[in-house]
Amino acid sequence: METLAEAAAENGTDARSATYRAHPLVRIEPAASDLWLISRDDRLNGHKVPASAAGLLVAAFAPGTIYSLSEPIMAAIGSVRRAELIAEWLVAHEYLVRDDDAEAIKTRRWLESWAENGWRAASRYHARTYGYPFEFYEADGNSAEDVRRMVAYNAQQPDVDRARPRLHDQEKVYALPDPAPELFPATASAATNLAVAAQPLDYDRLASLLSLLTRPIRQARMPFAESANLLRKTSPSGGSRHPTEFSVVTHAVDGIDDGVYQVATVDGALDRMDHLDASSRDLADLSGIADDNRPYALIFFNSYFARNRYRYREPRTFRTVHMDVGHLMGTAEYLSRANGWAVRHAQHLDGKKVADALGTDHRVEATIAATLVHAADQPAESRD
């Protein structure tokens, strides 16, 4: 069987010398018997294609000419022209792109950059959701379309999820105070300008920080039947969804046992998670930022996706949870500085390992980041 290049020469045409390769955002998945689904992460729709087209696209992960890329499938389909048409169709739908295509080169570079930081899966999600079309709501977020959608959502399922359920049979519970201005230990100016003398890290001060960080300061009634009140907190959250839950690891903090705790944000309590197989030391090691030489509190920010998706059904819900965590990390740092404490953040966690240690499913509730607070000059006392 002659090659495509030979066929082109016999027909008196020029063999196209330009090199092509699969677009860097191409995705290939099995769809049904003898069919494959090909798509691009930056587009909404894909195509079901025969194995010959999928095979050609796989070959194109290494660059080549239209002819060299098509040649491997010729034996399977027995037609030079058909192989050429498949390649041309892939080019027309931009699954195959020129190797010197500026947009594809730029995309490949940022994908490689994200992969170097361990964000390969995140980069694909970013591409899939970037520019996703939304209904245009009015600036105040109260358009008729917004109300119509929320009424429809409530008709399907009441909006009642506001906090993670309390742990049962916990051995140790520590109360958190109600949020109040007097819990903030310094002036805003002093906290902002780092002009606060370091205070000892003890439970009373830690409880004040956690109260202001995690607990609702007021509630707003929803105009929908059977819906729970919206919670307002010190950190903003889109639609007042507040999808972030909190786990806290304590070490050598006066007034509270060392351990791993779940914050009951509505009831105002720290429930010790005695049922975990992982220890507080295990979780501290997973953060990569803890130091046993001084007392510390390590706060994990865990995003509960379903709470956010109730309102934001679009794929961008997984983008907005990161905005919430960013606000909370900033608030945690601000409250810590008001006590004169040192702060470190961890944003490159192994989400699955942390979720396993906390006894959660990372596909349902994932740890996005962690913040460590400690008094820099306060040594840890032995508790042996």
CSV table of C-alpha atoms in Angstrom, one decimal:
chain,number,residue,atom,x,y,z
A,1,MET,CA,0.0,0.0,0.0
A,2,GLU,CA,1.4,3.3,-1.0
A,3,THR,CA,1.9,6.1,1.6
A,4,LEU,CA,0.0,9.3,1.5
A,5,ALA,CA,3.1,11.2,0.5
A,6,GLU,CA,3.5,8.8,-2.5
A,7,ALA,CA,-0.1,9.2,-3.4
A,8,ALA,CA,0.3,12.9,-3.4
A,9,ALA,CA,3.3,12.8,-5.6
A,10,GLU,CA,1.6,10.5,-8.1
A,11,ASN,CA,-1.3,13.0,-8.2
A,12,GLY,CA,1.1,15.8,-9.0
A,13,THR,CA,0.3,17.6,-5.7
A,14,ASP,CA,2.6,19.0,-3.1
A,15,ALA,CA,2.9,16.9,0.0
A,16,ARG,CA,2.1,19.2,2.8
A,17,SER,CA,5.2,19.7,4.8
A,18,ALA,CA,3.7,21.6,7.7
A,19,THR,CA,3.8,19.7,11.0
A,20,TYR,CA,0.8,19.3,13.2
A,21,ARG,CA,0.1,17.9,16.7
A,22,ALA,CA,-2.8,17.3,19.0
A,23,HIS,CA,-4.0,20.4,20.7
A,24,PRO,CA,-2.6,20.4,24.3
A,25,LEU,CA,-6.1,20.4,25.8
A,26,VAL,CA,-7.3,17.4,23.8
A,27,ARG,CA,-9.1,14.7,25.9
A,28,ILE,CA,-9.7,11.1,24.5
A,29,GLU,CA,-12.1,8.8,26.4
A,30,PRO,CA,-14.0,5.6,25.5
A,31,ALA,CA,-17.6,6.3,24.6
A,32,ALA,CA,-19.2,3.1,23.4
A,33,SER,CA,-18.4,0.0,21.5
A,34,ASP,CA,-16.1,1.0,18.6
A,35,LEU,CA,-16.5,4.7,19.4
A,36,TRP,CA,-14.4,7.2,21.3
A,37,LEU,CA,-15.2,10.7,22.7
A,38,ILE,CA,-12.7,13.3,21.7
A,39,SER,CA,-13.0,16.8,23.2
A,40,ARG,CA,-11.0,19.8,24.3
A,41,ASP,CA,-11.0,21.0,27.9
A,42,ASP,CA,-11.5,24.6,26.7
A,43,ARG,CA,-14.7,23.8,24.9
A,44,LEU,CA,-18.2,22.6,25.9
A,45,ASN,CA,-18.8,20.0,23.3
A,46,GLY,CA,-16.9,17.0,21.9
A,47,HIS,CA,-17.4,14.4,19.1
A,48,LYS,CA,-17.9,10.7,19.1
A,49,VAL,CA,-15.5,9.2,16.5
A,50,PRO,CA,-14.4,5.8,15.3
A,51,ALA,CA,-11.2,4.2,16.6
A,52,SER,CA,-9.3,5.2,13.5
A,53,ALA,CA,-9.8,8.9,14.2
A,54,ALA,CA,-9.0,8.5,17.9
A,55,GLY,CA,-5.9,6.5,16.9
A,56,LEU,CA,-4.7,9.2,14.6
A,57,LEU,CA,-5.1,11.8,17.3
A,58,VAL,CA,-3.1,9.6,19.8
A,59,ALA,CA,-0.3,9.4,17.2
A,60,ALA,CA,-0.4,13.2,17.0
A,61,PHE,CA,0.7,13.7,20.6
A,62,ALA,CA,4.1,13.7,18.8
A,63,PRO,CA,4.3,16.2,16.0
A,64,GLY,CA,4.2,15.1,12.3
A,65,THR,CA,2.9,16.0,8.9
A,66,ILE,CA,-0.6,15.3,7.9
A,67,TYR,CA,0.7,12.4,5.9
A,68,SER,CA,3.0,10.9,8.5
A,69,LEU,CA,0.3,11.1,11.1
A,70,SER,CA,-2.3,9.5,8.9
A,71,GLU,CA,-0.1,6.7,7.6
A,72,PRO,CA,-0.5,4.4,10.7
A,73,ILE,CA,-4.3,4.1,10.4
A,74,MET,CA,-4.2,3.4,6.6
A,75,ALA,CA,-3.8,-0.4,7.2
A,76,ALA,CA,-6.8,-0.4,9.4
A,77,ILE,CA,-9.2,1.5,7.1
A,78,GLY,CA,-7.6,0.5,3.7
A,79,SER,CA,-8.0,3.9,2.1
A,80,VAL,CA,-5.5,6.6,1.5
A,81,ARG,CA,-8.2,9.2,0.8
A,82,ARG,CA,-10.3,8.3,3.9
A,83,ALA,CA,-7.2,8.6,6.1
A,84,GLU,CA,-6.6,12.0,4.6
A,85,LEU,CA,-10.2,13.1,5.2
A,86,ILE,CA,-10.0,12.0,8.9
A,87,ALA,CA,-6.9,14.1,9.4
A,88,GLU,CA,-8.4,17.0,7.6
A,89,TRP,CA,-11.6,16.8,9.7
A,90,LEU,CA,-9.4,16.8,12.9
A,91,VAL,CA,-7.7,19.9,11.6
A,92,ALA,CA,-11.0,21.6,10.7
A,93,HIS,CA,-12.3,21.0,14.3
A,94,GLU,CA,-8.9,22.1,15.8
A,95,TYR,CA,-8.2,18.8,17.5
A,96,LEU,CA,-5.0,18.9,15.3
A,97,VAL,CA,-3.3,22.2,15.2
A,98,ARG,CA,-0.2,23.5,13.5
A,99,ASP,CA,2.9,22.9,15.6
A,100,ASP,CA,3.8,26.6,15.4
A,101,ASP,CA,0.3,27.8,16.4
A,102,ALA,CA,0.9,30.6,18.8
A,103,GLU,CA,-2.2,29.9,21.0
A,104,ALA,CA,-1.4,26.2,21.3
A,105,ILE,CA,2.2,27.0,22.2
A,106,LYS,CA,1.1,29.4,24.9
A,107,THR,CA,-1.4,26.9,26.3
A,108,ARG,CA,1.2,24.1,26.3
A,109,ARG,CA,3.6,26.4,28.3
A,110,TRP,CA,1.2,27.2,31.0
A,111,LEU,CA,0.1,23.6,31.3
A,112,GLU,CA,3.7,22.6,31.7
A,113,SER,CA,4.2,25.3,34.3
A,114,TRP,CA,1.2,24.2,36.3
A,115,ALA,CA,2.3,20.5,36.1
A,116,GLU,CA,5.7,21.5,37.5
A,117,ASN,CA,3.9,22.7,40.6
A,118,GLY,CA,1.9,19.5,40.9
A,119,TRP,CA,-1.3,21.1,39.5
A,120,ARG,CA,-1.8,19.0,36.5
A,121,ALA,CA,-5.4,18.1,37.3
A,122,ALA,CA,-6.2,21.6,38.4
A,123,SER,CA,-4.9,23.0,35.1
A,124,ARG,CA,-7.3,20.8,33.1
A,125,TYR,CA,-10.2,22.0,35.3
A,126,HIS,CA,-9.1,25.6,34.9
A,127,ALA,CA,-9.2,25.2,31.1
A,128,ARG,CA,-12.5,23.4,31.2
A,129,THR,CA,-14.3,26.1,33.3
A,130,TYR,CA,-12.5,29.3,32.1
A,131,GLY,CA,-14.9,31.5,30.3
A,132,TYR,CA,-17.9,29.2,31.0
A,133,PRO,CA,-21.1,31.1,30.1
A,134,PHE,CA,-23.2,32.4,32.9
A,135,GLU,CA,-26.6,34.0,33.0
A,136,PHE,CA,-25.9,37.7,33.4
A,137,TYR,CA,-27.3,38.8,36.7
A,138,GLU,CA,-27.8,42.4,37.7
A,139,ALA,CA,-25.0,44.1,39.7
A,140,ASP,CA,-26.8,43.6,43.0
A,141,GLY,CA,-27.3,39.9,42.4
A,142,ASN,CA,-31.1,40.2,42.8
A,143,SER,CA,-32.3,39.9,39.3
A,144,ALA,CA,-35.6,38.2,38.5
A,145,GLU,CA,-33.7,35.4,36.8
A,146,ASP,CA,-31.7,34.8,40.0
A,147,VAL,CA,-34.9,34.6,42.1
A,148,ARG,CA,-36.5,32.3,39.5
A,149,ARG,CA,-33.6,29.9,39.6
A,150,MET,CA,-33.5,29.8,43.4
A,151,VAL,CA,-37.2,29.2,43.7
A,152,ALA,CA,-36.8,26.3,41.2
A,153,TYR,CA,-33.9,24.9,43.2
A,154,ASN,CA,-35.9,25.1,46.4
A,155,ALA,CA,-38.9,23.4,44.8
A,156,GLN,CA,-36.6,20.5,43.9
A,157,GLN,CA,-34.8,20.4,47.3
A,158,PRO,CA,-35.0,22.6,50.3
A,159,ASP,CA,-31.9,24.7,51.0
A,160,VAL,CA,-31.0,23.6,54.5
A,161,ASP,CA,-27.3,22.7,54.5
A,162,ARG,CA,-25.5,25.3,56.6
A,163,ALA,CA,-23.0,23.3,58.6
A,164,ARG,CA,-21.4,19.9,59.0
A,165,PRO,CA,-23.2,17.6,61.4
A,166,ARG,CA,-21.8,17.4,64.9
A,167,LEU,CA,-19.7,14.4,65.8
A,168,HIS,CA,-21.3,11.7,68.0
A,169,ASP,CA,-19.8,10.2,71.1
A,170,GLN,CA,-16.9,12.6,71.1
A,171,GLU,CA,-14.8,12.3,74.3
A,172,LYS,CA,-13.9,16.0,74.6
A,173,VAL,CA,-15.7,19.2,73.7
A,174,TYR,CA,-14.4,22.7,74.2
A,175,ALA,CA,-16.9,25.6,73.9
A,176,LEU,CA,-16.3,28.6,71.6
A,177,PRO,CA,-17.7,32.0,72.6
A,178,ASP,CA,-20.2,33.9,70.6
A,179,PRO,CA,-18.6,36.3,68.1
A,180,ALA,CA,-18.3,39.8,69.6
A,181,PRO,CA,-16.2,42.9,68.9
A,182,GLU,CA,-14.5,42.6,72.3
A,183,LEU,CA,-12.9,39.3,71.2
A,184,PHE,CA,-10.7,41.3,68.9
A,185,PRO,CA,-7.6,42.0,71.0
A,186,ALA,CA,-6.1,45.0,69.3
A,187,THR,CA,-7.0,48.0,67.2
A,188,ALA,CA,-7.3,47.5,63.5
A,189,SER,CA,-4.4,49.9,62.9
A,190,ALA,CA,-2.1,48.0,65.2
A,191,ALA,CA,-3.0,44.6,63.7
A,192,THR,CA,-2.5,45.9,60.2
A,193,ASN,CA,0.8,47.5,61.0
A,194,LEU,CA,2.1,44.5,63.0
A,195,ALA,CA,2.4,46.8,66.0
A,196,VAL,CA,1.1,44.3,68.6
A,197,ALA,CA,3.2,42.7,71.3
A,198,ALA,CA,3.1,38.9,71.1
A,199,GLN,CA,0.5,37.3,73.5
A,200,PRO,CA,0.8,33.8,74.8
A,201,LEU,CA,-1.0,31.2,72.6
A,202,ASP,CA,-3.6,29.8,75.0
A,203,TYR,CA,-7.1,28.3,74.6
A,204,ASP,CA,-9.0,31.5,75.5
A,205,ARG,CA,-7.2,33.5,72.8
A,206,LEU,CA,-7.4,30.7,70.3
A,207,ALA,CA,-11.1,30.3,71.0
A,208,SER,CA,-11.6,34.0,70.3
A,209,LEU,CA,-9.8,33.7,67.0
A,210,LEU,CA,-11.8,30.6,66.0
A,211,SER,CA,-15.0,32.2,66.9
A,212,LEU,CA,-14.4,35.4,64.9
A,213,LEU,CA,-13.0,33.3,62.0
A,214,THR,CA,-15.6,30.5,61.7
A,215,ARG,CA,-18.9,31.4,63.5
A,216,PRO,CA,-21.8,33.3,62.1
A,217,ILE,CA,-22.2,36.9,63.4
A,218,ARG,CA,-25.8,37.1,62.2
A,219,GLN,CA,-28.4,35.4,60.1
A,220,ALA,CA,-30.6,36.5,57.1
A,221,ARG,CA,-34.0,35.0,56.5
A,222,MET,CA,-34.5,33.3,53.2
A,223,PRO,CA,-37.8,34.1,51.3
A,224,PHE,CA,-38.2,30.5,50.3
A,225,ALA,CA,-40.3,27.9,52.1
A,226,GLU,CA,-38.4,25.3,54.2
A,227,SER,CA,-35.0,27.0,53.6
A,228,ALA,CA,-32.6,27.6,56.5
A,229,ASN,CA,-31.5,31.1,57.3
A,230,LEU,CA,-28.4,32.3,55.5
A,231,LEU,CA,-25.3,32.8,57.7
A,232,ARG,CA,-23.3,36.0,57.7
A,233,LYS,CA,-19.7,35.7,58.8
A,234,THR,CA,-16.6,37.9,59.0
A,235,SER,CA,-15.3,36.6,55.7
A,236,PRO,CA,-17.3,37.0,52.5
A,237,SER,CA,-18.7,34.1,50.6
A,238,GLY,CA,-20.5,34.1,47.3
A,239,GLY,CA,-24.3,33.7,47.9
A,240,SER,CA,-23.5,33.3,51.7
A,241,ARG,CA,-22.9,29.6,50.9
A,242,HIS,CA,-19.9,29.4,53.3
A,243,PRO,CA,-18.8,26.0,52.0
A,244,THR,CA,-15.6,25.9,54.2
A,245,GLU,CA,-15.5,23.7,57.2
A,246,PHE,CA,-12.6,23.7,59.7
A,247,SER,CA,-10.4,21.2,61.4
A,248,VAL,CA,-7.8,22.3,64.0
A,249,VAL,CA,-4.7,20.5,65.3
A,250,THR,CA,-3.4,21.8,68.6
A,251,HIS,CA,0.0,21.3,70.1
A,252,ALA,CA,1.1,22.4,73.6
A,253,VAL,CA,-1.6,25.1,73.8
A,254,ASP,CA,-2.4,25.9,77.4
A,255,GLY,CA,-6.0,25.1,78.2
A,256,ILE,CA,-6.7,22.5,75.6
A,257,ASP,CA,-5.5,18.9,75.1
A,258,ASP,CA,-3.3,18.1,72.1
A,259,GLY,CA,-5.4,16.6,69.4
A,260,VAL,CA,-7.4,17.0,66.2
A,261,TYR,CA,-10.7,18.9,66.5
A,262,GLN,CA,-13.7,19.6,64.3
A,263,VAL,CA,-15.2,23.1,64.5
A,264,ALA,CA,-18.9,23.1,65.1
A,265,THR,CA,-19.5,26.5,63.5
A,266,VAL,CA,-23.2,27.0,64.4
A,267,ASP,CA,-23.2,25.4,67.8
A,268,GLY,CA,-19.9,27.0,68.8
A,269,ALA,CA,-17.7,24.1,69.9
A,270,LEU,CA,-14.5,22.2,69.2
A,271,ASP,CA,-15.2,18.4,69.0
A,272,ARG,CA,-12.2,16.2,69.4
A,273,MET,CA,-12.0,13.7,66.6
A,274,ASP,CA,-11.0,10.7,68.7
A,275,HIS,CA,-12.3,8.2,66.1
A,276,LEU,CA,-9.5,9.1,63.6
A,277,ASP,CA,-6.7,6.6,62.9
A,278,ALA,CA,-4.4,9.4,62.1
A,279,SER,CA,-2.8,11.3,64.9
A,280,SER,CA,-2.3,15.1,65.3
A,281,ARG,CA,1.4,14.5,64.5
A,282,ASP,CA,0.4,12.8,61.2
A,283,LEU,CA,-1.7,15.8,60.2
A,284,ALA,CA,1.0,18.2,61.3
A,285,ASP,CA,3.5,16.3,59.1
A,286,LEU,CA,1.1,16.5,56.1
A,287,SER,CA,0.9,20.2,56.4
A,288,GLY,CA,4.7,20.6,56.1
A,289,ILE,CA,4.7,23.8,58.2
A,290,ALA,CA,4.3,22.7,61.9
A,291,ASP,CA,7.1,23.1,64.4
A,292,ASP,CA,6.9,21.1,67.7
A,293,ASN,CA,9.3,23.5,69.4
A,294,ARG,CA,6.6,26.0,70.2
A,295,PRO,CA,2.8,25.9,70.9
A,296,TYR,CA,0.7,26.1,67.7
A,297,ALA,CA,-2.7,25.7,66.3
A,298,LEU,CA,-2.9,24.4,62.7
A,299,ILE,CA,-6.2,25.2,60.9
A,300,PHE,CA,-7.2,23.2,57.9
A,301,PHE,CA,-9.7,24.8,55.5
A,302,ASN,CA,-11.9,22.0,54.1
A,303,SER,CA,-14.3,22.9,51.2
A,304,TYR,CA,-17.6,21.0,51.2
A,305,PHE,CA,-18.5,21.2,47.5
A,306,ALA,CA,-22.2,20.3,47.6
A,307,ARG,CA,-23.1,23.3,49.7
A,308,ASN,CA,-21.7,25.7,47.1
A,309,ARG,CA,-23.1,23.8,44.2
A,310,TYR,CA,-26.6,24.2,45.5
A,311,ARG,CA,-26.5,27.7,44.2
A,312,TYR,CA,-23.6,27.6,41.7
A,313,ARG,CA,-24.7,24.7,39.6
A,314,GLU,CA,-22.2,25.7,36.9
A,315,PRO,CA,-18.7,24.1,36.9
A,316,ARG,CA,-17.3,27.3,38.4
A,317,THR,CA,-18.4,26.2,41.8
A,318,PHE,CA,-15.0,24.6,42.2
A,319,ARG,CA,-13.3,27.9,41.5
A,320,THR,CA,-15.4,29.9,43.9
A,321,VAL,CA,-14.5,27.7,46.9
A,322,HIS,CA,-10.9,28.7,46.5
A,323,MET,CA,-11.9,32.4,46.7
A,324,ASP,CA,-13.7,31.6,50.0
A,325,VAL,CA,-10.6,29.9,51.4
A,326,GLY,CA,-8.4,32.8,50.3
A,327,HIS,CA,-10.6,35.2,52.2
A,328,LEU,CA,-10.6,33.0,55.3
A,329,MET,CA,-6.8,32.6,55.2
A,330,GLY,CA,-6.5,36.4,55.1
A,331,THR,CA,-8.9,36.7,58.0
A,332,ALA,CA,-7.0,34.1,60.0
A,333,GLU,CA,-3.7,36.0,59.4
A,334,TYR,CA,-5.3,39.3,60.4
A,335,LEU,CA,-6.7,37.9,63.6
A,336,SER,CA,-3.4,36.2,64.4
A,337,ARG,CA,-1.5,39.4,63.9
A,338,ALA,CA,-3.9,41.1,66.3
A,339,ASN,CA,-2.4,38.8,69.0
A,340,GLY,CA,1.1,39.4,67.8
A,341,TRP,CA,1.4,35.8,66.6
A,342,ALA,CA,3.4,34.5,63.7
A,343,VAL,CA,1.6,32.9,60.7
A,344,ARG,CA,2.5,30.5,58.0
A,345,HIS,CA,0.2,29.2,55.2
A,346,ALA,CA,0.3,25.9,53.2
A,347,GLN,CA,-1.4,25.8,49.8
A,348,HIS,CA,0.3,22.8,48.2
A,349,LEU,CA,-1.3,20.0,50.3
A,350,ASP,CA,-1.9,16.5,49.2
A,351,GLY,CA,-5.7,16.8,49.4
A,352,LYS,CA,-6.4,13.1,49.3
A,353,LYS,CA,-3.9,12.2,52.0
A,354,VAL,CA,-5.2,15.0,54.3
A,355,ALA,CA,-8.8,13.9,53.6
A,356,ASP,CA,-7.9,10.3,54.4
A,357,ALA,CA,-6.3,11.4,57.7
A,358,LEU,CA,-9.4,13.4,58.5
A,359,GLY,CA,-11.7,10.6,57.6
A,360,THR,CA,-13.4,12.4,54.7
A,361,ASP,CA,-13.9,11.7,51.0
A,362,HIS,CA,-11.8,14.2,49.1
A,363,ARG,CA,-14.3,14.2,46.3
A,364,VAL,CA,-16.9,15.4,48.7
A,365,GLU,CA,-15.0,17.5,51.1
A,366,ALA,CA,-11.4,18.5,50.2
A,367,THR,CA,-8.8,20.3,52.2
A,368,ILE,CA,-7.7,23.3,50.2
A,369,ALA,CA,-5.1,24.9,52.5
A,370,ALA,CA,-3.9,25.2,56.0
A,371,THR,CA,-2.8,28.1,58.3
A,372,LEU,CA,-0.4,27.7,61.2
A,373,VAL,CA,-0.5,30.2,64.1
A,374,HIS,CA,2.0,30.3,66.9
A,375,ALA,CA,3.7,32.7,69.3
A,376,ALA,CA,7.2,33.0,67.9
A,377,ASP,CA,9.0,33.4,71.3
A,378,GLN,CA,6.9,31.0,73.3
A,379,PRO,CA,8.6,27.6,73.8
A,380,ALA,CA,6.5,24.4,74.0
A,381,GLU,CA,6.3,22.9,77.4
A,382,SER,CA,6.7,19.1,77.7
A,383,ARG,CA,3.4,17.3,78.3
A,384,ASP,CA,4.9,13.9,79.1
